[in-house]
Short mmCIF file of C-alpha atoms in Angstrom, two decimals:
data_model
loop_
_atom_site.label_atom_id
_atom_site.label_comp_id
_atom_site.label_asym_id
_atom_site.label_seq_id
_atom_site.Cartn_x
_atom_site.Cartn_y
_atom_site.Cartn_z
CA MET A 1 -133.39 -119.67 12.12
CA HIS A 2 -135.22 -119.28 15.01
CA ASP A 3 -136.09 -115.98 13.11
CA LEU A 4 -137.68 -118.06 10.40
CA GLU A 5 -139.52 -120.38 12.79
CA ASN A 6 -141.18 -117.24 14.44
CA LEU A 7 -142.11 -115.85 10.94
CA ILE A 8 -143.59 -119.32 9.96
CA THR A 9 -145.62 -119.71 13.27
CA GLU A 10 -146.92 -116.17 12.46
CA TRP A 11 -147.69 -117.03 9.33
CA ARG A 12 -149.82 -120.06 10.01
CA ARG A 13 -151.37 -117.96 12.43
CA SER A 14 -152.33 -115.48 9.93
CA LEU A 15 -154.21 -118.71 7.96
CA ARG A 16 -155.64 -120.34 10.63
CA LYS A 17 -159.10 -118.63 10.56
CA LYS A 18 -159.97 -119.95 7.47
CA MET A 19 -157.93 -123.06 6.66
CA SER A 20 -157.62 -126.53 8.39
CA ALA A 21 -154.21 -127.54 10.21
CA ASP A 22 -154.17 -130.23 7.23
CA GLN A 23 -154.59 -127.44 4.23
CA ILE A 24 -151.72 -125.20 6.02
CA ASP A 25 -149.49 -128.11 6.77
CA GLU A 26 -149.21 -128.56 3.06
CA LEU A 27 -148.61 -125.09 2.06
CA GLU A 28 -146.11 -124.87 5.06
CA ASP A 29 -144.28 -127.84 3.37
CA HIS A 30 -144.03 -125.99 -0.12
CA LEU A 31 -143.16 -122.48 1.85
CA ARG A 32 -140.32 -124.11 3.57
CA GLU A 33 -139.10 -125.63 0.05
CA ARG A 34 -139.44 -122.43 -1.68
CA ILE A 35 -137.00 -120.86 1.53
CA ALA A 36 -134.62 -123.32 1.24
CA GLU A 37 -134.13 -122.84 -2.61
CA LEU A 38 -134.09 -119.16 -2.18
CA THR A 39 -131.66 -119.30 0.54
CA ARG A 40 -129.52 -121.06 -1.56
CA ASP A 41 -129.19 -118.34 -4.22
CA GLN A 42 -127.73 -116.10 -1.32
CA SER A 43 -131.16 -114.65 -0.54
CA SER A 44 -131.21 -113.68 3.30
CA THR A 45 -133.65 -115.89 5.34
CA ALA A 46 -136.20 -112.77 6.25
CA ASP A 47 -135.82 -112.05 2.34
CA ALA A 48 -136.25 -115.42 1.38
CA PHE A 49 -139.48 -116.12 3.69
CA HIS A 50 -140.74 -112.86 2.10
CA LYS A 51 -140.85 -113.98 -1.53
CA ALA A 52 -141.77 -117.40 -0.84
CA VAL A 53 -144.73 -116.21 0.89
CA ILE A 54 -145.76 -113.49 -2.17
CA ALA A 55 -145.06 -116.76 -4.40
CA LEU A 56 -147.40 -118.52 -2.69
CA GLY A 57 -150.17 -116.16 -2.89
CA SER A 58 -152.15 -113.18 -1.03
CA GLN A 59 -154.11 -114.58 2.16
CA ALA A 60 -157.17 -113.68 0.65
CA ASP A 61 -156.45 -115.57 -2.80
CA LEU A 62 -155.53 -118.61 -0.93
CA THR A 63 -158.54 -118.67 1.48
CA SER A 64 -160.80 -117.79 -1.27
CA GLU A 65 -159.38 -120.39 -3.49
CA PHE A 66 -159.57 -123.28 -0.94
CA GLN A 67 -162.85 -122.34 -0.13
CA LYS A 68 -164.36 -122.43 -3.69
CA PRO A 69 -167.19 -125.05 -3.84
CA ASN A 70 -165.73 -128.60 -4.51
CA THR A 71 -168.30 -131.12 -5.63
CA THR A 72 -171.56 -131.27 -3.49
CA TRP A 73 -171.35 -133.72 -1.02
CA LEU A 74 -174.70 -136.25 -1.39
CA PRO A 75 -175.24 -136.20 2.42
CA LEU A 76 -175.60 -132.60 2.65
CA LYS A 77 -177.74 -132.59 -0.37
CA LEU A 78 -180.11 -135.19 1.08
CA ALA A 79 -180.04 -132.92 4.26
CA MET A 80 -181.05 -129.97 2.42
CA ALA A 81 -184.09 -131.91 1.04
CA VAL A 82 -185.28 -133.17 4.26
CA ILE A 83 -185.12 -130.01 6.07
CA ALA A 84 -187.29 -128.85 3.02
CA ILE A 85 -189.66 -131.65 3.80
CA LEU A 86 -189.54 -130.57 7.64
CA PHE A 87 -190.32 -126.91 6.82
CA VAL A 88 -193.66 -128.12 5.43
CA VAL A 89 -194.36 -130.41 7.95
CA GLY A 90 -193.64 -127.37 10.49
CA VAL A 91 -195.72 -125.25 8.39
CA VAL A 92 -198.67 -127.71 8.84
CA LEU A 93 -198.10 -128.16 12.21
CA TRP A 94 -198.44 -123.86 12.74
CA ILE A 95 -201.64 -123.79 10.96
CA ARG A 96 -203.22 -126.39 12.95
CA ILE A 97 -202.26 -125.20 16.19
CA THR A 98 -203.15 -121.44 15.24
CA ASN A 99 -206.99 -121.84 16.65
CA ARG A 100 -206.37 -122.93 19.89
CA PRO A 101 -206.00 -120.94 22.52
CA LEU A 102 -202.71 -118.78 22.71
CA GLY A 103 -202.21 -120.42 19.40
CA LEU A 104 -200.28 -117.23 17.95
CA LEU A 105 -197.75 -118.21 20.30
CA LEU A 106 -197.71 -121.82 20.00
CA GLY A 107 -197.84 -122.09 16.50
CA PRO A 108 -194.72 -120.61 15.69
CA HIS A 109 -192.91 -122.46 18.72
CA VAL A 110 -193.68 -125.93 17.95
CA PHE A 111 -192.80 -125.04 13.75
CA LEU A 112 -189.04 -123.38 14.99
CA ILE A 113 -188.43 -126.25 17.16
CA VAL A 114 -189.48 -128.93 14.89
CA LEU A 115 -187.29 -127.42 11.85
CA GLY A 116 -184.63 -126.66 14.40
CA TYR A 117 -184.54 -130.18 16.05
CA GLY A 118 -185.03 -132.18 12.67
CA ALA A 119 -182.18 -130.05 11.30
CA ALA A 120 -180.06 -130.58 14.74
CA LEU A 121 -180.74 -134.56 14.00
CA LEU A 122 -179.73 -133.91 10.47
CA ILE A 123 -176.67 -132.96 11.42
CA GLY A 124 -175.81 -135.95 13.32
CA CYS A 125 -176.70 -138.08 10.17
CA LEU A 126 -174.07 -135.99 8.61
CA GLY A 127 -171.36 -136.81 11.41
CA ILE A 128 -172.66 -140.05 10.76
CA SER A 129 -172.04 -139.87 7.03
CA TYR A 130 -168.75 -138.22 7.55
CA ALA A 131 -167.44 -141.39 10.17
CA ALA A 132 -168.73 -143.89 7.72
CA GLN A 133 -167.04 -142.21 4.24
CA ARG A 134 -163.75 -141.57 6.31
CA SER A 135 -163.78 -145.56 7.02
CA VAL A 136 -163.52 -146.12 3.47
CA ARG A 137 -161.64 -143.26 2.24
CA ASP A 138 -160.41 -140.15 3.83
CA PHE A 139 -161.36 -136.81 2.86
CA THR A 140 -158.87 -134.38 1.37
CA PRO A 141 -157.97 -131.51 3.43
CA THR A 142 -159.93 -128.96 1.31
CA ARG A 143 -162.86 -131.77 1.10
CA ALA A 144 -163.10 -132.05 4.89
CA GLN A 145 -162.92 -128.42 5.58
CA SER A 146 -165.85 -127.71 3.19
CA ILE A 147 -167.63 -130.31 4.67
CA ALA A 148 -167.14 -128.87 7.93
CA ARG A 149 -168.23 -125.31 7.39
CA HIS A 150 -171.40 -126.18 5.74
CA THR A 151 -172.54 -128.54 8.45
CA ALA A 152 -171.17 -125.42 10.92
CA THR A 153 -173.25 -122.86 9.20
CA LEU A 154 -176.50 -125.18 9.22
CA ALA A 155 -175.47 -125.61 12.98
CA ARG A 156 -175.74 -121.82 13.25
CA ILE A 157 -179.53 -121.84 11.64
CA VAL A 158 -180.19 -124.56 13.93
CA THR A 159 -179.19 -122.09 17.22
CA VAL A 160 -181.19 -119.58 15.53
CA LEU A 161 -184.48 -121.48 15.03
CA THR A 162 -184.13 -123.35 18.09
CA ALA A 163 -183.41 -119.87 20.16
CA ILE A 164 -186.48 -117.99 18.41
CA GLY A 165 -188.72 -120.93 19.20
CA PHE A 166 -187.70 -121.49 22.97
CA VAL A 167 -188.29 -117.78 23.50
CA PHE A 168 -191.88 -118.06 21.74
CA GLY A 169 -192.23 -121.37 24.42
CA MET A 170 -191.45 -119.30 27.15
CA VAL A 171 -193.79 -116.61 26.62
CA TRP A 172 -196.50 -119.01 25.97
CA ALA A 173 -195.77 -120.82 29.26
CA HIS A 174 -195.80 -117.25 30.78
CA PHE A 175 -199.30 -116.53 29.87
CA ALA A 176 -200.68 -120.21 29.64
CA TRP A 177 -199.21 -121.35 33.27
CA ASP A 178 -197.94 -118.25 34.72
CA HIS A 179 -194.24 -119.14 34.79
CA ALA A 180 -192.01 -119.01 31.85
CA PHE A 181 -189.28 -121.59 33.16
CA SER A 182 -189.76 -124.17 35.36
CA GLY A 183 -186.62 -126.14 34.41
CA ASP A 184 -188.05 -129.20 33.27
CA ALA A 185 -186.64 -132.13 31.06
CA LYS A 186 -187.71 -130.50 27.82
CA GLU A 187 -186.60 -126.87 28.45
CA ILE A 188 -183.25 -128.32 29.70
CA GLY A 189 -183.01 -130.34 26.63
CA ALA A 190 -183.78 -127.27 24.57
CA LEU A 191 -180.80 -125.60 26.70
CA ALA A 192 -178.39 -128.26 25.65
CA VAL A 193 -179.23 -128.24 21.98
CA LEU A 194 -178.43 -124.51 21.72
CA ALA A 195 -175.12 -125.36 24.00
CA SER A 196 -174.19 -128.31 21.49
CA GLN A 197 -174.83 -126.25 18.45
CA ILE A 198 -173.23 -123.26 19.42
CA CYS A 199 -170.15 -125.38 20.50
CA LEU A 200 -169.62 -126.89 17.07
CA PHE A 201 -170.41 -123.46 14.97
CA ALA A 202 -167.73 -121.56 17.25
CA ALA A 203 -164.99 -124.49 16.99
CA GLN A 204 -165.49 -124.47 13.20
CA ARG A 205 -165.52 -120.82 12.88
CA THR A 206 -162.66 -120.25 14.92
CA ASN A 207 -160.94 -123.18 13.48
CA THR A 208 -159.67 -124.62 17.27
CA LEU A 209 -160.79 -128.14 16.25
CA SER A 210 -159.92 -130.04 12.96
CA PRO A 211 -162.72 -130.80 10.69
CA ARG A 212 -163.15 -134.55 11.69
CA ALA A 213 -163.38 -133.31 15.36
CA VAL A 214 -166.32 -130.92 14.32
CA MET A 215 -167.60 -133.73 12.46
CA ASN A 216 -167.62 -135.65 15.77
CA LEU A 217 -169.32 -132.88 17.37
CA ALA A 218 -172.00 -132.91 14.91
CA VAL A 219 -172.70 -136.71 16.12
CA VAL A 220 -172.71 -135.69 19.43
CA GLY A 221 -175.26 -132.63 18.81
CA GLY A 222 -177.11 -135.59 17.16
CA ILE A 223 -177.47 -137.38 20.67
CA VAL A 224 -178.41 -134.50 22.52
CA CYS A 225 -181.12 -133.57 20.23
CA ALA A 226 -182.57 -136.97 20.66
CA CYS A 227 -182.38 -136.79 24.27
CA ALA A 228 -184.02 -133.65 24.62
CA TRP A 229 -186.55 -134.28 21.74
CA PHE A 230 -187.86 -138.07 22.47
CA GLY A 231 -186.01 -138.61 25.91
CA ALA A 232 -187.24 -135.57 27.58
CA ASN A 233 -190.73 -136.64 26.41
CA THR A 234 -190.66 -140.00 27.73
CA TRP A 235 -188.78 -138.97 30.66
CA MET A 236 -191.70 -136.40 31.37
CA VAL A 237 -194.40 -139.01 30.81
CA ASN A 238 -192.69 -142.04 32.35
CA LYS A 239 -190.04 -140.87 34.27
CA SER A 240 -187.57 -143.16 32.08
CA PHE A 241 -185.51 -143.12 28.92
CA HIS A 242 -187.67 -146.42 27.93
CA SER A 243 -188.22 -144.84 24.15
CA TRP A 244 -187.49 -147.08 20.69
CA PRO A 245 -187.21 -143.76 18.70
CA LEU A 246 -184.64 -142.54 21.21
CA TRP A 247 -182.39 -145.86 21.02
CA ILE A 248 -183.15 -146.30 17.12
CA ILE A 249 -181.62 -142.45 16.80
CA VAL A 250 -178.61 -142.65 19.40
CA ILE A 251 -177.29 -146.15 18.85
CA PRO A 252 -175.81 -145.46 15.47
CA HIS A 253 -174.53 -142.02 16.55
CA LEU A 254 -172.46 -144.02 18.97
CA ILE A 255 -171.23 -146.62 16.64
CA ALA A 256 -170.06 -143.10 14.30
CA LEU A 257 -168.67 -141.94 17.39
CA PHE A 258 -166.35 -145.21 17.71
CA VAL A 259 -165.72 -145.66 14.24
CA ALA A 260 -164.81 -142.11 14.05
CA PHE A 261 -161.62 -142.80 16.33
CA LEU A 262 -160.50 -145.74 13.66
CA PRO A 263 -157.58 -145.00 11.56
CA SER A 264 -159.24 -143.55 8.05
CA GLY A 265 -159.71 -146.07 5.39
CA TRP A 266 -159.72 -149.23 7.88
CA LEU A 267 -162.76 -150.54 6.12
CA ALA A 268 -160.92 -150.40 2.63
CA ALA A 269 -157.26 -151.83 4.16
CA GLY A 270 -159.74 -155.11 5.70
CA ARG A 271 -161.19 -155.41 2.28
CA ASP A 272 -158.08 -154.91 -0.07
CA ALA A 273 -156.13 -157.51 3.04
CA LYS A 274 -158.83 -160.05 2.36
CA SER A 275 -159.11 -159.69 -1.11
CA GLY A 276 -154.81 -160.14 -1.39
CA GLY A 277 -155.10 -163.07 0.75
CA MET B 1 -144.01 -114.52 -23.12
CA LYS B 2 -146.32 -115.64 -20.63
CA LEU B 3 -149.63 -117.96 -20.96
CA ASP B 4 -152.86 -116.36 -20.71
CA LYS B 5 -154.54 -117.09 -17.71
CA GLU B 6 -157.09 -119.42 -18.87
CA LEU B 7 -154.82 -121.54 -20.84
CA VAL B 8 -152.79 -121.97 -17.76
CA ALA B 9 -156.43 -123.13 -15.77
CA ALA B 10 -157.36 -125.75 -18.83
CA SER B 11 -154.28 -127.41 -19.11
CA SER B 12 -153.17 -127.63 -15.29
CA ALA B 13 -155.35 -130.88 -14.59
CA PRO B 14 -153.59 -132.75 -17.61
CA LEU B 15 -150.47 -131.26 -16.60
CA VAL B 16 -150.45 -132.47 -13.10
CA LEU B 17 -152.05 -135.91 -14.30
CA SER B 18 -149.20 -136.40 -16.75
CA ILE B 19 -146.57 -135.37 -14.12
CA LEU B 20 -147.95 -138.16 -11.82
CA ALA B 21 -147.91 -140.47 -14.74
CA GLU B 22 -144.07 -140.32 -14.44
CA GLY B 23 -144.16 -141.07 -10.77
CA ASP B 24 -145.80 -140.34 -6.96
CA SER B 25 -144.89 -136.39 -6.51
CA TYR B 26 -145.79 -133.51 -3.93
CA GLY B 27 -146.65 -129.73 -4.60
CA TYR B 28 -143.65 -128.10 -4.65
CA ALA B 29 -141.96 -130.64 -6.71
CA ILE B 30 -145.06 -130.61 -9.34
CA ILE B 31 -144.48 -126.83 -9.69
CA GLN B 32 -140.83 -127.10 -10.23
CA ARG B 33 -141.33 -129.53 -13.00
CA ILE B 34 -143.71 -127.60 -14.60
CA ARG B 35 -141.50 -124.36 -14.79
CA GLU B 36 -138.85 -126.75 -15.80
CA LEU B 37 -140.80 -128.25 -18.85
CA SER B 38 -142.25 -124.89 -19.98
CA ALA B 39 -138.83 -123.03 -19.50
CA GLY B 40 -140.73 -120.90 -16.89
CA LYS B 41 -143.36 -119.88 -19.32
CA ILE B 42 -146.16 -121.78 -17.51
CA GLU B 43 -146.17 -119.39 -14.43
CA TRP B 44 -148.43 -120.39 -11.40
CA THR B 45 -149.10 -118.84 -8.12
CA ASP B 46 -147.90 -121.32 -5.98
CA GLY B 47 -150.76 -121.97 -3.43
CA MET B 48 -153.26 -122.33 -6.66
CA LEU B 49 -152.02 -125.64 -7.25
CA TYR B 50 -153.03 -127.02 -4.42
CA PRO B 51 -157.15 -126.57 -4.61
CA VAL B 52 -156.62 -128.50 -8.21
CA LEU B 53 -154.54 -131.35 -6.54
CA HIS B 54 -157.55 -131.49 -4.26
CA TRP B 55 -160.23 -131.25 -7.05
CA LEU B 56 -158.43 -134.13 -8.73
CA GLU B 57 -158.10 -136.11 -5.43
CA ASP B 58 -161.80 -135.48 -4.88
CA HIS B 59 -162.53 -136.68 -7.89
CA GLY B 60 -160.70 -140.22 -7.83
CA GLN B 61 -158.17 -139.49 -10.43
CA ILE B 62 -155.36 -139.10 -7.93
CA ARG B 63 -154.47 -140.61 -4.37
CA GLY B 64 -152.89 -138.40 -1.18
CA ARG B 65 -151.00 -139.45 1.50
CA TRP B 66 -149.28 -137.94 4.56
CA GLU B 67 -145.56 -139.08 4.84
CA LYS B 68 -142.99 -137.44 7.38
CA ALA B 69 -140.93 -134.87 5.37
CA GLY B 70 -139.18 -133.79 8.53
CA PRO B 71 -139.02 -134.18 12.61
CA ALA B 72 -142.18 -131.76 12.79
CA ARG B 73 -142.95 -131.72 9.31
CA ARG B 74 -145.69 -133.49 7.26
CA ARG B 75 -145.45 -133.83 3.32
CA ARG B 76 -148.34 -135.04 1.02
CA TYR B 77 -147.48 -136.99 -1.45
CA TYR B 78 -149.92 -137.67 -4.45
CA SER B 79 -150.00 -140.66 -7.27
CA LEU B 80 -151.85 -141.50 -10.41
CA ALA B 81 -155.52 -143.46 -9.86
CA GLN B 82 -157.17 -145.67 -12.63
CA LYS B 83 -159.58 -142.71 -13.24
CA GLY B 84 -156.70 -140.31 -13.58
CA ARG B 85 -154.86 -142.53 -16.20
CA THR B 86 -158.59 -142.92 -18.05
CA ALA B 87 -158.99 -139.09 -18.00
CA LEU B 88 -155.59 -138.47 -18.95
CA GLN B 89 -155.95 -140.29 -22.22
CA LYS B 90 -159.00 -138.14 -22.91
CA HIS B 91 -157.21 -135.12 -22.35
CA ARG B 92 -154.14 -136.25 -24.57
CA GLU B 93 -157.02 -137.06 -27.46
CA GLN B 94 -158.76 -133.43 -26.68
CA TRP B 95 -155.46 -131.76 -27.17
CA ASP B 96 -154.35 -133.62 -29.64
CA THR B 97 -157.12 -132.81 -31.97
CA VAL B 98 -156.85 -129.24 -30.47
CA THR B 99 -153.01 -129.04 -31.75
CA ALA B 100 -153.31 -130.83 -34.86
CA ALA B 101 -156.33 -128.69 -36.10
CA LEU B 102 -154.31 -125.38 -35.12
CA ARG B 103 -151.44 -126.90 -36.81
CA GLN B 104 -153.30 -127.28 -39.66
CA LEU B 105 -154.46 -123.96 -40.42
CA TRP B 106 -151.56 -122.26 -39.81
CA ARG B 107 -149.36 -124.45 -41.89
CA THR B 108 -151.89 -123.65 -45.14
CA GLN B 109 -152.01 -119.71 -43.74
CA HIS B 110 -148.46 -119.42 -43.64
CA ALA B 111 -148.12 -121.67 -47.32
#
């Protein structure tokens, strides 16, 4: 029996990189049922385990089947549309800045940061949408995993855009102000955005966090980006965080973080109880 | 005689919905029921059932819930939703049309 537990632990580990804990739990239940059936037919435990794993399908087949695109999540579609608009806004800003002194460095910096930060705020909105939708009905294990994976891909894009934009900003500052990094609020903010997005995609890529926790990180990433963008600007001008855009963005994120810790479907349960009473 | 892959894929949703119309069930039991009903002729790779279940759940045709199945083990049970009943009715009409047409054709061809 001890051997079987070791074999199952090892099997779980082999799937962990590509599948969520929920998906593996469901398959494990199936595997154990099949093993029980096979051992009743006189197979040895190790033999039954191997037969059950083969019947379940190869690791490559399983992960590819589970990763097949489900129905597209509407908030993700909307986020992609807004990113396309941000791209156009970024290009317009780039063109307008190009004629300024050192515009060849400042233009790409502004373009990449607008696109990167804009996408980071949208990732925060995806986190809010996830928490809101989960309040009505929980996601299936496959759908939750698919949403977290797409969000993590977006986080990776944000990281690349922000990192390159940050480097352009440093080179521009070197020529314009004689120092590439002064440790001001905007620079610290950019590093915080990078750190939060790296945490998000690393957590999803390695499957160390559940899809739900990854989406909570997306909400945290949105807060970090709002502080890095609107908060840093206000802080550098007024030495305060009294900025309406900042609070308008941060408050829904904080509510989403609170809601994310409530049981799934709590809103529908409340509504059902009310209509039932 | 085993069924073609395409036919197995096309029949997966109506089969799952029909089994759940009999009562709540879970992955392994659904696979066993399909084997029993087809005398082993409908052969699925076990793991392929779950993406189908999750697809049906995403489309609101079935509902999933976790229940304890042992001290440290959970099992996901599925039940038929109203949308699933409607979809099942549609599947029945479509499959009835196809089988009735084929039966008629083959009857005249054999006559």
